[in-house]
mmCIF file of C-alpha atoms and ligand atoms in Angstrom:
data_model
loop_
_atom_site.group_PDB
_atom_site.id
_atom_site.type_symbol
_atom_site.label_atom_id
_atom_site.label_comp_id
_atom_site.label_asym_id
_atom_site.label_seq_id
_atom_site.Cartn_x
_atom_site.Cartn_y
_atom_site.Cartn_z
ATOM 1 C CA MET F 247 -9.272 -15.507 -28.993
ATOM 2 C CA GLU F 248 -4.962 -15.629 -27.662
ATOM 3 C CA ARG F 249 -3.454 -17.739 -25.063
ATOM 4 C CA GLN F 250 -1.283 -15.767 -22.865
ATOM 5 C CA ILE F 251 2.309 -17.080 -21.202
ATOM 6 C CA VAL F 252 3.088 -16.360 -17.764
ATOM 7 C CA LYS F 253 5.822 -15.894 -15.456
ATOM 8 C CA PHE F 254 6.845 -15.466 -11.891
ATOM 9 C CA SER F 255 9.676 -14.812 -11.032
ATOM 10 C CA PHE F 256 11.154 -14.665 -7.402
ATOM 11 C CA TYR F 257 13.772 -12.628 -6.590
ATOM 12 C CA LYS F 258 15.833 -12.820 -4.134
ATOM 13 C CA LEU F 259 18.085 -9.863 -2.440
ATOM 14 C CA ASP F 260 21.696 -9.951 -0.985
ATOM 15 C CA GLU F 261 20.937 -7.718 1.518
ATOM 16 C CA ALA F 262 24.864 -8.530 3.542
ATOM 17 C CA VAL F 263 26.218 -7.394 0.878
ATOM 18 C CA PHE F 264 23.534 -4.158 0.001
ATOM 19 C CA LEU F 265 22.599 -2.851 2.889
ATOM 20 C CA ARG F 266 26.334 -1.956 3.584
ATOM 21 C CA LEU F 267 26.442 0.195 0.110
ATOM 22 C CA THR F 268 26.245 4.232 0.961
ATOM 23 C CA GLU F 269 22.459 5.032 0.939
ATOM 24 C CA GLU F 270 23.420 7.117 -2.253
ATOM 25 C CA LYS F 271 24.096 3.842 -3.967
ATOM 26 C CA GLN F 272 21.237 2.132 -2.903
ATOM 27 C CA ARG F 273 19.123 5.120 -3.717
ATOM 28 C CA HIS F 274 20.919 4.405 -7.008
ATOM 29 C CA ALA F 275 20.230 1.145 -7.624
ATOM 30 C CA LYS F 276 16.584 1.147 -6.782
ATOM 31 C CA LEU F 277 15.798 3.939 -8.868
ATOM 32 C CA ASP F 278 17.126 2.100 -11.655
ATOM 33 C CA PHE F 279 15.394 -0.629 -11.109
ATOM 34 C CA ILE F 280 12.079 1.054 -11.004
ATOM 35 C CA GLU F 281 12.624 2.871 -13.832
ATOM 36 C CA THR F 282 13.709 -0.338 -15.684
ATOM 37 C CA VAL F 283 11.041 -2.477 -14.286
ATOM 38 C CA ARG F 284 8.275 0.520 -15.340
ATOM 39 C CA ASN F 285 9.635 1.007 -18.731
ATOM 40 C CA PHE F 286 8.018 -2.857 -19.608
ATOM 41 C CA ARG F 287 5.146 -2.437 -18.064
ATOM 42 C CA ARG F 288 4.613 -1.236 -21.247
ATOM 43 C CA ARG F 289 5.353 -4.127 -23.084
ATOM 44 C CA MET F 290 3.266 -6.373 -20.912
ATOM 45 C CA LEU F 291 1.293 -6.665 -17.513
ATOM 46 C CA LEU F 292 3.547 -7.361 -14.272
ATOM 47 C CA ARG F 293 2.664 -7.079 -11.125
ATOM 48 C CA THR F 294 4.310 -6.764 -8.024
ATOM 49 C CA TYR F 295 4.959 -8.296 -4.698
ATOM 50 C CA SER F 296 6.681 -8.772 -1.428
ATOM 51 C CA LEU F 297 7.315 -11.381 0.337
ATOM 52 C CA VAL F 298 10.188 -9.967 2.487
ATOM 53 C CA GLY F 299 10.005 -11.183 6.215
ATOM 54 C CA LEU F 300 7.772 -13.679 4.899
ATOM 55 C CA ARG F 301 9.717 -16.799 3.671
ATOM 56 C CA GLY F 302 13.372 -16.858 4.265
ATOM 57 C CA ASP F 303 14.719 -18.194 0.319
ATOM 58 C CA VAL F 304 12.495 -15.068 -1.585
ATOM 59 C CA ASP F 305 11.555 -11.524 -0.939
ATOM 60 C CA PHE F 306 9.949 -10.525 -3.570
ATOM 61 C CA LEU F 307 8.114 -11.642 -7.181
ATOM 62 C CA LEU F 308 7.237 -10.049 -10.387
ATOM 63 C CA TRP F 309 4.336 -11.935 -11.910
ATOM 64 C CA GLN F 310 4.900 -11.220 -15.981
ATOM 65 C CA VAL F 311 1.490 -11.994 -18.603
ATOM 66 C CA ALA F 312 2.443 -11.608 -22.077
ATOM 67 C CA GLU F 313 2.011 -12.962 -25.786
ATOM 68 C CA GLU F 314 5.898 -13.894 -26.313
ATOM 69 C CA ALA F 315 8.621 -15.593 -23.520
ATOM 70 C CA ASP F 316 10.843 -13.300 -24.705
ATOM 71 C CA ALA F 317 9.829 -10.868 -23.389
ATOM 72 C CA PHE F 318 10.371 -12.521 -19.803
ATOM 73 C CA GLN F 319 14.281 -12.954 -21.160
ATOM 74 C CA GLN F 320 14.499 -9.394 -21.994
ATOM 75 C CA LEU F 321 13.104 -7.780 -18.875
ATOM 76 C CA HIS F 322 15.536 -9.860 -16.546
ATOM 77 C CA THR F 323 17.932 -9.296 -18.618
ATOM 78 C CA ALA F 324 17.630 -5.406 -18.373
ATOM 79 C CA ILE F 325 17.008 -5.750 -14.392
ATOM 80 C CA ARG F 326 20.308 -7.513 -14.666
ATOM 81 C CA ASN F 327 21.836 -4.880 -16.473
ATOM 82 C CA THR F 328 20.376 -2.415 -13.474
ATOM 83 C CA SER F 329 22.705 -1.169 -10.880
ATOM 84 C CA LEU F 330 20.308 -3.485 -8.272
ATOM 85 C CA GLY F 331 21.265 -6.317 -10.895
ATOM 86 C CA PRO F 332 24.745 -7.679 -8.937
ATOM 87 C CA TYR F 333 22.463 -7.933 -5.535
ATOM 88 C CA LEU F 334 19.703 -9.806 -7.160
ATOM 89 C CA THR F 335 19.345 -13.810 -7.886
ATOM 90 C CA MET F 336 15.949 -15.125 -9.292
ATOM 91 C CA PRO F 337 16.258 -18.242 -7.078
ATOM 92 C CA ARG F 338 12.702 -19.638 -8.078
ATOM 93 C CA SER F 339 11.029 -19.498 -11.471
ATOM 94 C CA PHE F 340 7.965 -20.633 -13.089
ATOM 95 C CA LEU F 341 6.704 -20.419 -16.227
ATOM 96 C CA SER F 342 3.333 -21.532 -17.806
ATOM 97 C CA GLY F 343 0.912 -20.526 -20.079
ATOM 98 C CA THR F 344 -3.040 -19.940 -20.186
ATOM 99 C CA LYS F 345 -5.444 -22.839 -21.876
ATOM 100 C CA LYS F 346 -8.986 -23.852 -21.756
ATOM 101 C CA SER F 347 -9.367 -26.905 -19.224
ATOM 102 C CA ILE F 348 -10.851 -30.376 -20.976
ATOM 103 C CA TYR F 349 -13.017 -30.419 -17.283
ATOM 104 C CA ASN F 350 -16.053 -28.570 -17.349
ATOM 105 C CA ILE F 351 -15.500 -26.281 -14.943
ATOM 106 C CA ALA F 352 -19.942 -25.234 -14.409
ATOM 107 C CA LEU F 353 -21.516 -26.620 -11.911
ATOM 108 C CA PRO F 354 -25.655 -27.665 -12.826
ATOM 109 C CA GLU F 355 -26.928 -24.914 -11.029
ATOM 110 C CA ASP F 356 -24.312 -22.076 -13.174
ATOM 111 C CA ARG F 357 -27.090 -23.158 -15.806
ATOM 112 C CA GLY F 358 -24.330 -21.954 -18.189
ATOM 113 C CA LYS F 359 -23.516 -19.037 -16.658
ATOM 114 C CA THR F 360 -19.727 -19.751 -16.460
ATOM 115 C CA GLU F 361 -17.680 -18.806 -18.176
ATOM 116 C CA GLU F 362 -14.258 -19.781 -18.474
ATOM 117 C CA ARG F 363 -11.016 -17.113 -18.700
ATOM 118 C CA ILE F 364 -7.947 -17.617 -20.963
ATOM 119 C CA ILE F 365 -7.133 -14.093 -20.280
ATOM 120 C CA ILE F 366 -5.285 -13.250 -16.615
ATOM 121 C CA GLU F 367 -6.649 -10.706 -15.164
ATOM 122 C CA PRO F 368 -5.228 -9.945 -11.599
ATOM 123 C CA GLY F 369 -7.802 -7.955 -9.619
ATOM 124 C CA ASP F 370 -6.763 -5.969 -6.440
ATOM 125 C CA ALA F 371 -6.884 -8.763 -3.715
ATOM 126 C CA PRO F 372 -3.905 -7.189 -1.364
ATOM 127 C CA TYR F 373 -2.809 -11.587 -1.163
ATOM 128 C CA LEU F 374 -1.298 -13.621 -4.119
ATOM 129 C CA PHE F 375 -1.136 -16.867 -2.806
ATOM 130 C CA VAL F 376 1.079 -19.288 -4.876
ATOM 131 C CA TYR F 377 2.876 -22.750 -5.511
ATOM 132 C CA PRO F 378 3.380 -25.168 -8.298
ATOM 133 C CA PHE F 379 1.409 -28.399 -8.916
ATOM 134 C CA ILE F 380 1.577 -31.741 -9.945
ATOM 135 C CA LYS F 381 -0.584 -34.557 -10.315
ATOM 136 C CA THR F 382 0.048 -38.098 -10.139
ATOM 137 C CA ARG F 383 0.028 -40.033 -13.343
ATOM 138 C CA ALA F 384 -2.482 -42.103 -11.536
ATOM 139 C CA TRP F 385 -5.232 -39.484 -12.013
ATOM 140 C CA TYR F 386 -4.411 -39.452 -15.982
ATOM 141 C CA ALA F 387 -5.171 -43.116 -15.693
ATOM 142 C CA LEU F 388 -8.724 -42.688 -14.348
ATOM 143 C CA PRO F 389 -11.378 -42.279 -16.707
ATOM 144 C CA GLN F 390 -12.790 -38.769 -18.059
ATOM 145 C CA GLU F 391 -16.022 -39.122 -15.726
ATOM 146 C CA THR F 392 -13.696 -40.258 -12.469
ATOM 147 C CA ARG F 393 -12.040 -36.822 -12.846
ATOM 148 C CA GLN F 394 -14.507 -34.657 -13.866
ATOM 149 C CA GLU F 395 -16.728 -35.514 -10.657
ATOM 150 C CA MET F 396 -13.703 -34.794 -8.550
ATOM 151 C CA ILE F 397 -13.293 -31.524 -10.503
ATOM 152 C CA THR F 398 -16.773 -30.391 -9.806
ATOM 153 C CA GLU F 399 -16.107 -31.735 -5.980
ATOM 154 C CA HIS F 400 -13.119 -29.309 -6.280
ATOM 155 C CA ILE F 401 -15.116 -26.776 -7.720
ATOM 156 C CA ARG F 402 -17.884 -26.684 -5.375
ATOM 157 C CA VAL F 403 -15.575 -26.534 -2.455
ATOM 158 C CA GLY F 404 -14.297 -23.393 -3.744
ATOM 159 C CA ARG F 405 -17.270 -21.973 -4.775
ATOM 160 C CA LYS F 406 -17.805 -21.597 -0.256
ATOM 161 C CA TYR F 407 -14.802 -19.020 -0.773
ATOM 162 C CA PRO F 408 -16.156 -16.547 -3.245
ATOM 163 C CA ASP F 409 -13.786 -14.015 -2.479
ATOM 164 C CA ILE F 410 -10.738 -15.939 -3.409
ATOM 165 C CA LYS F 411 -9.741 -15.920 -7.330
ATOM 166 C CA LEU F 412 -8.204 -18.798 -8.837
ATOM 167 C CA ASN F 413 -5.867 -18.365 -11.593
ATOM 168 C CA THR F 414 -4.565 -21.641 -13.053
ATOM 169 C CA THR F 415 -2.002 -21.894 -15.683
ATOM 170 C CA TYR F 416 -0.466 -24.729 -17.214
ATOM 171 C CA SER F 417 3.482 -25.992 -17.508
ATOM 172 C CA TYR F 418 3.283 -29.590 -19.142
ATOM 173 C CA GLY F 419 6.929 -29.523 -20.930
ATOM 174 C CA ILE F 420 7.715 -26.176 -20.838
ATOM 175 C CA ASP F 421 8.642 -26.033 -16.972
ATOM 176 C CA ASP F 422 9.069 -28.887 -14.204
ATOM 177 C CA GLN F 423 5.837 -28.560 -12.267
ATOM 178 C CA GLU F 424 2.374 -29.203 -14.279
ATOM 179 C CA PHE F 425 0.338 -26.117 -13.476
ATOM 180 C CA VAL F 426 1.359 -22.405 -11.527
ATOM 181 C CA VAL F 427 -1.903 -22.279 -9.457
ATOM 182 C CA ALA F 428 -1.962 -18.081 -7.825
ATOM 183 C CA PHE F 429 -5.035 -17.595 -5.252
ATOM 184 C CA GLU F 430 -5.956 -13.430 -5.361
ATOM 185 C CA GLY F 431 -7.254 -12.955 -1.614
ATOM 186 C CA ASP F 432 -8.072 -10.671 1.194
ATOM 187 C CA ASN F 433 -6.260 -12.323 4.232
ATOM 188 C CA PRO F 434 -4.248 -15.233 4.830
ATOM 189 C CA HIS F 435 -7.488 -17.024 6.855
ATOM 190 C CA ASP F 436 -10.013 -17.664 4.177
ATOM 191 C CA PHE F 437 -6.719 -19.482 2.261
ATOM 192 C CA VAL F 438 -5.533 -21.640 4.989
ATOM 193 C CA ASP F 439 -9.600 -22.839 5.134
ATOM 194 C CA LEU F 440 -9.337 -23.145 1.858
ATOM 195 C CA VAL F 441 -6.604 -25.193 1.807
ATOM 196 C CA ALA F 442 -7.667 -27.282 4.413
ATOM 197 C CA ASP F 443 -11.240 -27.947 2.949
ATOM 198 C CA LEU F 444 -9.843 -28.857 0.128
ATOM 199 C CA ARG F 445 -7.529 -31.848 1.878
ATOM 200 C CA HIS F 446 -10.896 -33.612 2.121
ATOM 201 C CA THR F 447 -11.710 -33.231 -1.553
ATOM 202 C CA ALA F 448 -11.202 -36.850 -3.519
ATOM 203 C CA ALA F 449 -9.132 -35.059 -6.363
ATOM 204 C CA SER F 450 -6.626 -34.206 -2.940
ATOM 205 C CA MET F 451 -5.582 -38.031 -3.059
ATOM 206 C CA TYR F 452 -3.623 -37.431 -6.578
ATOM 207 C CA THR F 453 -1.349 -34.605 -5.673
ATOM 208 C CA LEU F 454 1.675 -35.664 -6.004
ATOM 209 C CA SER F 455 3.309 -32.144 -5.188
ATOM 210 C CA ASP F 456 1.933 -28.610 -4.513
ATOM 211 C CA THR F 457 4.912 -26.976 -2.210
ATOM 212 C CA PRO F 458 7.191 -24.358 -1.943
ATOM 213 C CA MET F 459 4.209 -22.140 -1.299
ATOM 214 C CA HIS F 460 4.554 -18.467 -1.213
ATOM 215 C CA THR F 461 2.404 -16.204 0.201
ATOM 216 C CA CYS F 462 2.910 -13.053 -1.213
ATOM 217 C CA ILE F 463 1.510 -9.469 -0.351
ATOM 218 C CA ASN F 464 0.204 -6.895 -3.195
ATOM 219 C CA MET F 465 2.231 -4.002 -2.954
ATOM 220 C CA PRO F 466 3.186 -1.025 -5.760
ATOM 221 C CA LEU F 467 6.307 -1.310 -7.368
ATOM 222 C CA ALA F 468 8.025 1.566 -5.788
ATOM 223 C CA GLU F 469 6.712 0.879 -1.948
ATOM 224 C CA MET F 470 7.584 -2.810 -3.266
ATOM 225 C CA VAL F 471 11.755 -1.845 -3.675
ATOM 226 C CA ASP F 472 11.357 0.068 0.071
ATOM 227 C CA SER F 473 10.261 -3.338 1.556
ATOM 228 C CA LEU F 474 13.692 -4.681 0.569
ATOM 229 C CA GLY F 475 15.341 -1.728 3.763
ATOM 230 C CA GLY F 476 17.966 0.274 2.599
ATOM 231 C CA ALA F 477 17.454 4.133 1.602
ATOM 232 C CA GLN F 478 13.889 4.774 0.845
ATOM 233 C CA VAL F 479 12.632 5.407 -2.584
ATOM 234 C CA ALA F 480 8.470 5.895 -3.012
ATOM 235 C CA ASP F 481 8.968 9.259 -1.593
ATOM 236 C CA LEU F 482 11.086 10.808 -4.273
ATOM 237 C CA LEU F 483 8.646 9.322 -7.415
ATOM 238 C CA GLU F 484 6.810 11.215 -5.946
ATOM 239 C CA GLU F 485 8.675 14.742 -5.877
ATOM 240 C CA GLU F 486 9.320 13.565 -9.514
ATOM 241 C CA VAL F 487 6.220 13.626 -10.682
ATOM 242 C CA ILE F 488 6.287 17.351 -9.467
ATOM 243 C CA GLU F 489 9.570 17.724 -11.371
ATOM 244 C CA THR F 490 7.595 16.302 -14.558
ATOM 245 C CA GLY F 491 5.164 19.485 -14.406
ATOM 246 C CA GLY F 492 2.861 16.942 -13.100
ATOM 247 C CA TRP F 493 2.410 14.302 -16.061
ATOM 248 C CA LEU F 494 3.318 11.278 -16.518
ATOM 249 C CA GLU F 495 3.338 8.858 -18.969
ATOM 250 C CA VAL F 496 1.633 5.859 -18.627
ATOM 251 C CA ALA F 497 1.039 4.251 -21.638
ATOM 252 C CA GLN F 498 0.016 4.355 -25.685
ATOM 253 C CA ALA F 499 -3.418 4.999 -27.508
ATOM 254 C CA ALA F 500 -2.928 2.495 -29.302
ATOM 255 C CA ASP F 501 -2.990 -0.190 -26.601
ATOM 256 C CA PHE F 502 -6.550 0.711 -26.133
ATOM 257 C CA ARG F 503 -9.866 -0.322 -27.539
ATOM 258 C CA ASP F 504 -13.594 0.970 -26.997
ATOM 259 C CA GLY F 505 -14.213 0.192 -23.404
ATOM 260 C CA ASP F 506 -10.730 -0.976 -21.876
ATOM 261 C CA SER F 507 -9.698 0.032 -18.829
ATOM 262 C CA ARG F 508 -5.880 -0.634 -17.250
ATOM 263 C CA LEU F 509 -4.172 0.008 -13.906
ATOM 264 C CA VAL F 510 -1.394 2.269 -14.043
ATOM 265 C CA TYR F 511 0.162 4.237 -11.548
ATOM 266 C CA TYR F 512 0.637 7.382 -10.869
ATOM 267 C CA GLY F 513 4.069 7.898 -8.521
ATOM 268 C CA THR F 514 2.651 5.153 -6.268
ATOM 269 C CA GLN F 515 -0.942 5.821 -6.727
ATOM 270 C CA GLN F 516 -3.387 3.335 -8.534
ATOM 271 C CA VAL F 517 -4.992 4.510 -10.771
ATOM 272 C CA ALA F 518 -7.958 3.234 -13.203
ATOM 273 C CA LEU F 519 -7.492 4.558 -16.803
ATOM 274 C CA PHE F 520 -10.494 3.909 -19.049
ATOM 275 C CA TYR F 521 -10.791 4.630 -22.784
ATOM 276 C CA VAL F 522 -14.496 5.377 -23.422
ATOM 277 C CA GLY F 523 -16.019 6.913 -26.723
ATOM 278 C CA GLY F 524 -12.929 8.025 -28.034
ATOM 279 C CA GLN F 525 -11.964 9.664 -24.747
ATOM 280 C CA PHE F 526 -9.707 8.902 -22.082
ATOM 281 C CA TYR F 527 -10.460 9.161 -18.230
ATOM 282 C CA GLY F 528 -8.319 8.817 -15.139
ATOM 283 C CA LEU F 529 -10.062 7.650 -11.612
ATOM 284 C CA ASN F 530 -7.999 6.904 -8.488
ATOM 285 C CA ASN F 531 -8.662 2.515 -8.888
ATOM 286 C CA ARG F 532 -9.533 2.525 -4.955
ATOM 287 C CA CYS F 533 -13.665 2.913 -4.335
ATOM 288 C CA PRO F 534 -13.679 6.077 -1.368
ATOM 289 C CA HIS F 535 -16.534 2.753 0.093
ATOM 290 C CA ALA F 536 -14.104 0.088 0.906
ATOM 291 C CA ARG F 537 -11.391 0.326 -1.614
ATOM 292 C CA GLY F 538 -12.674 -1.842 -4.423
ATOM 293 C CA PRO F 539 -10.729 -1.127 -7.704
ATOM 294 C CA LEU F 540 -12.497 0.034 -10.347
ATOM 295 C CA CYS F 541 -10.146 -0.650 -13.320
ATOM 296 C CA GLU F 542 -11.931 -3.915 -12.868
ATOM 297 C CA GLY F 543 -15.340 -2.033 -13.155
ATOM 298 C CA LYS F 544 -18.568 -2.278 -15.588
ATOM 299 C CA ILE F 545 -18.425 0.984 -17.845
ATOM 300 C CA THR F 546 -21.643 2.076 -18.660
ATOM 301 C CA TRP F 547 -23.028 5.415 -20.884
ATOM 302 C CA ASN F 548 -26.178 7.078 -19.334
ATOM 303 C CA GLY F 549 -27.601 10.310 -18.669
ATOM 304 C CA HIS F 550 -24.771 11.387 -16.979
ATOM 305 C CA GLY F 551 -22.364 10.125 -19.782
ATOM 306 C CA ALA F 552 -19.687 7.609 -19.048
ATOM 307 C CA ALA F 553 -19.753 6.220 -15.899
ATOM 308 C CA VAL F 554 -17.940 3.034 -14.146
ATOM 309 C CA THR F 555 -19.963 0.692 -11.448
ATOM 310 C CA CYS F 556 -17.435 -0.471 -8.890
ATOM 311 C CA PRO F 557 -17.556 -4.555 -9.094
ATOM 312 C CA TRP F 558 -17.780 -4.778 -5.158
ATOM 313 C CA HIS F 559 -20.601 -2.981 -3.833
ATOM 314 C CA GLU F 560 -21.945 -1.293 -7.286
ATOM 315 C CA ALA F 561 -21.391 2.381 -6.036
ATOM 316 C CA THR F 562 -21.531 4.480 -9.602
ATOM 317 C CA PHE F 563 -19.060 6.906 -10.284
ATOM 318 C CA SER F 564 -19.307 9.163 -13.459
ATOM 319 C CA LEU F 565 -15.379 9.175 -15.623
ATOM 320 C CA GLU F 566 -15.914 12.732 -16.337
ATOM 321 C CA ASP F 567 -15.321 13.950 -12.955
ATOM 322 C CA GLY F 568 -15.179 11.292 -10.215
ATOM 323 C CA ARG F 569 -18.713 12.314 -8.758
ATOM 324 C CA VAL F 570 -20.996 9.740 -7.264
ATOM 325 C CA ILE F 571 -24.007 9.406 -9.774
ATOM 326 C CA ALA F 572 -25.646 6.112 -7.309
ATOM 327 C CA GLY F 573 -24.722 3.616 -4.543
ATOM 328 C CA ILE F 574 -22.940 3.961 -1.336
ATOM 329 C CA SER F 575 -19.978 5.534 -1.394
ATOM 330 C CA PRO F 576 -19.813 7.923 0.550
ATOM 331 C CA ARG F 577 -17.833 10.483 -1.513
ATOM 332 C CA ASP F 578 -16.739 11.683 -4.840
ATOM 333 C CA VAL F 579 -13.399 9.882 -5.995
ATOM 334 C CA GLU F 580 -10.439 11.542 -6.935
ATOM 335 C CA SER F 581 -10.332 11.917 -11.022
ATOM 336 C CA PHE F 582 -7.071 12.716 -12.968
ATOM 337 C CA ARG F 583 -6.631 14.609 -16.138
ATOM 338 C CA VAL F 584 -5.593 12.705 -19.083
ATOM 339 C CA ARG F 585 -4.045 13.742 -22.112
ATOM 340 C CA VAL F 586 -2.695 11.903 -25.066
ATOM 341 C CA ASP F 587 0.202 13.378 -27.366
ATOM 342 C CA ASP F 588 1.184 13.811 -31.175
ATOM 343 C CA GLU F 589 3.382 10.370 -30.587
ATOM 344 C CA GLY F 590 -0.121 8.864 -29.139
ATOM 345 C CA ARG F 591 1.481 8.658 -25.799
ATOM 346 C CA VAL F 592 -0.769 8.953 -22.634
ATOM 347 C CA PHE F 593 0.040 11.468 -19.590
ATOM 348 C CA ILE F 594 -2.201 11.607 -16.357
ATOM 349 C CA ALA F 595 -1.769 14.240 -14.068
ATOM 350 C CA ARG F 596 -3.384 15.014 -11.079
ATOM 351 C CA LEU F 597 -5.332 18.745 -10.642
ATOM 352 C CA GLU F 598 -3.519 19.855 -8.038
ATOM 353 C CA ALA F 599 0.090 18.929 -9.477
ATOM 354 C CA ILE F 600 -0.171 20.443 -12.657
ATOM 355 C CA HIS F 601 2.212 23.239 -13.500
ATOM 356 C CA GLU F 602 2.544 24.284 -16.925
HETATM 357 S S1 LIG Q 856 -15.900 -0.879 -2.387
HETATM 358 FE FE1 LIG Q 856 -16.774 0.083 -4.253
HETATM 359 S S2 LIG Q 856 -19.178 -0.079 -3.677
HETATM 360 FE FE2 LIG Q 856 -17.925 -0.882 -1.868
#
């Protein structure tokens, strides 16, 4: 399986200058930025987070995952060339890659069921906690068995917080830190408790550096841009959906293999796009029960055709029309129309928005 290269780009807006521009210029700059970043979603996995008001030194994060590092350079150059570019700096940036751990990350009670991922698959958690991490050189001088014991203890503590998902990537030799750790979680309290617990583990003695810490809030691109202040544009993008006859291009069909699912955006709305049995299907990504991310659900075939089961509490929905087939969802989930044109471009539309 291909390893991936990962980039955490933290940007800062020069608000003292940007917010003095006319509203029209602010709006133009934001829309230019959004259009540019949106186009890169075809080339890489790209998630957007706001840190406005949570840290003084950075305002937002673009979490990027790609096959080649040059995609990150091209995105950054394209951002510089937008009308928002002159007001942005990137005070912090972490480059890393996926790699198999040299430690056994399974616990004895797992009985071989734990699989290590070298593919980054961000979930839909509202928070992301990111920091660069360096171990002391004394750590590397310890015998492998001693380090393994400490790692096992560390993993055991982490298992007490099953709702926190850890994405560790490696930076040896390609950036200043050794690792970048990115924890996805539902709230800051669980993460505070987890980190406090980890301070008492033996491995903690071998931490050289684990700052700066970043608490990031998961936001769709347009909302993230609006969180910077100034003229608001998210509503304009909803109007743009209407101007395109209701259809929005969201993906390339060639990028999908049977059974794939992906998160795409319809304006500011998250949509789970599925490719099953030669057909595309689109459902509102938020499960009606408790907003679980359907794009991470399990796809099955049964007497009702293709279906997806919510990863959080296992409500099951038809991919055809979003109706509840099983489980505790109080209602059906919204379904989107999907079509593929002659050039293999995938478009989605909200049923009531289509006017052809
Ligand atoms: S959030 Fe989907 S079943 Fe609970």
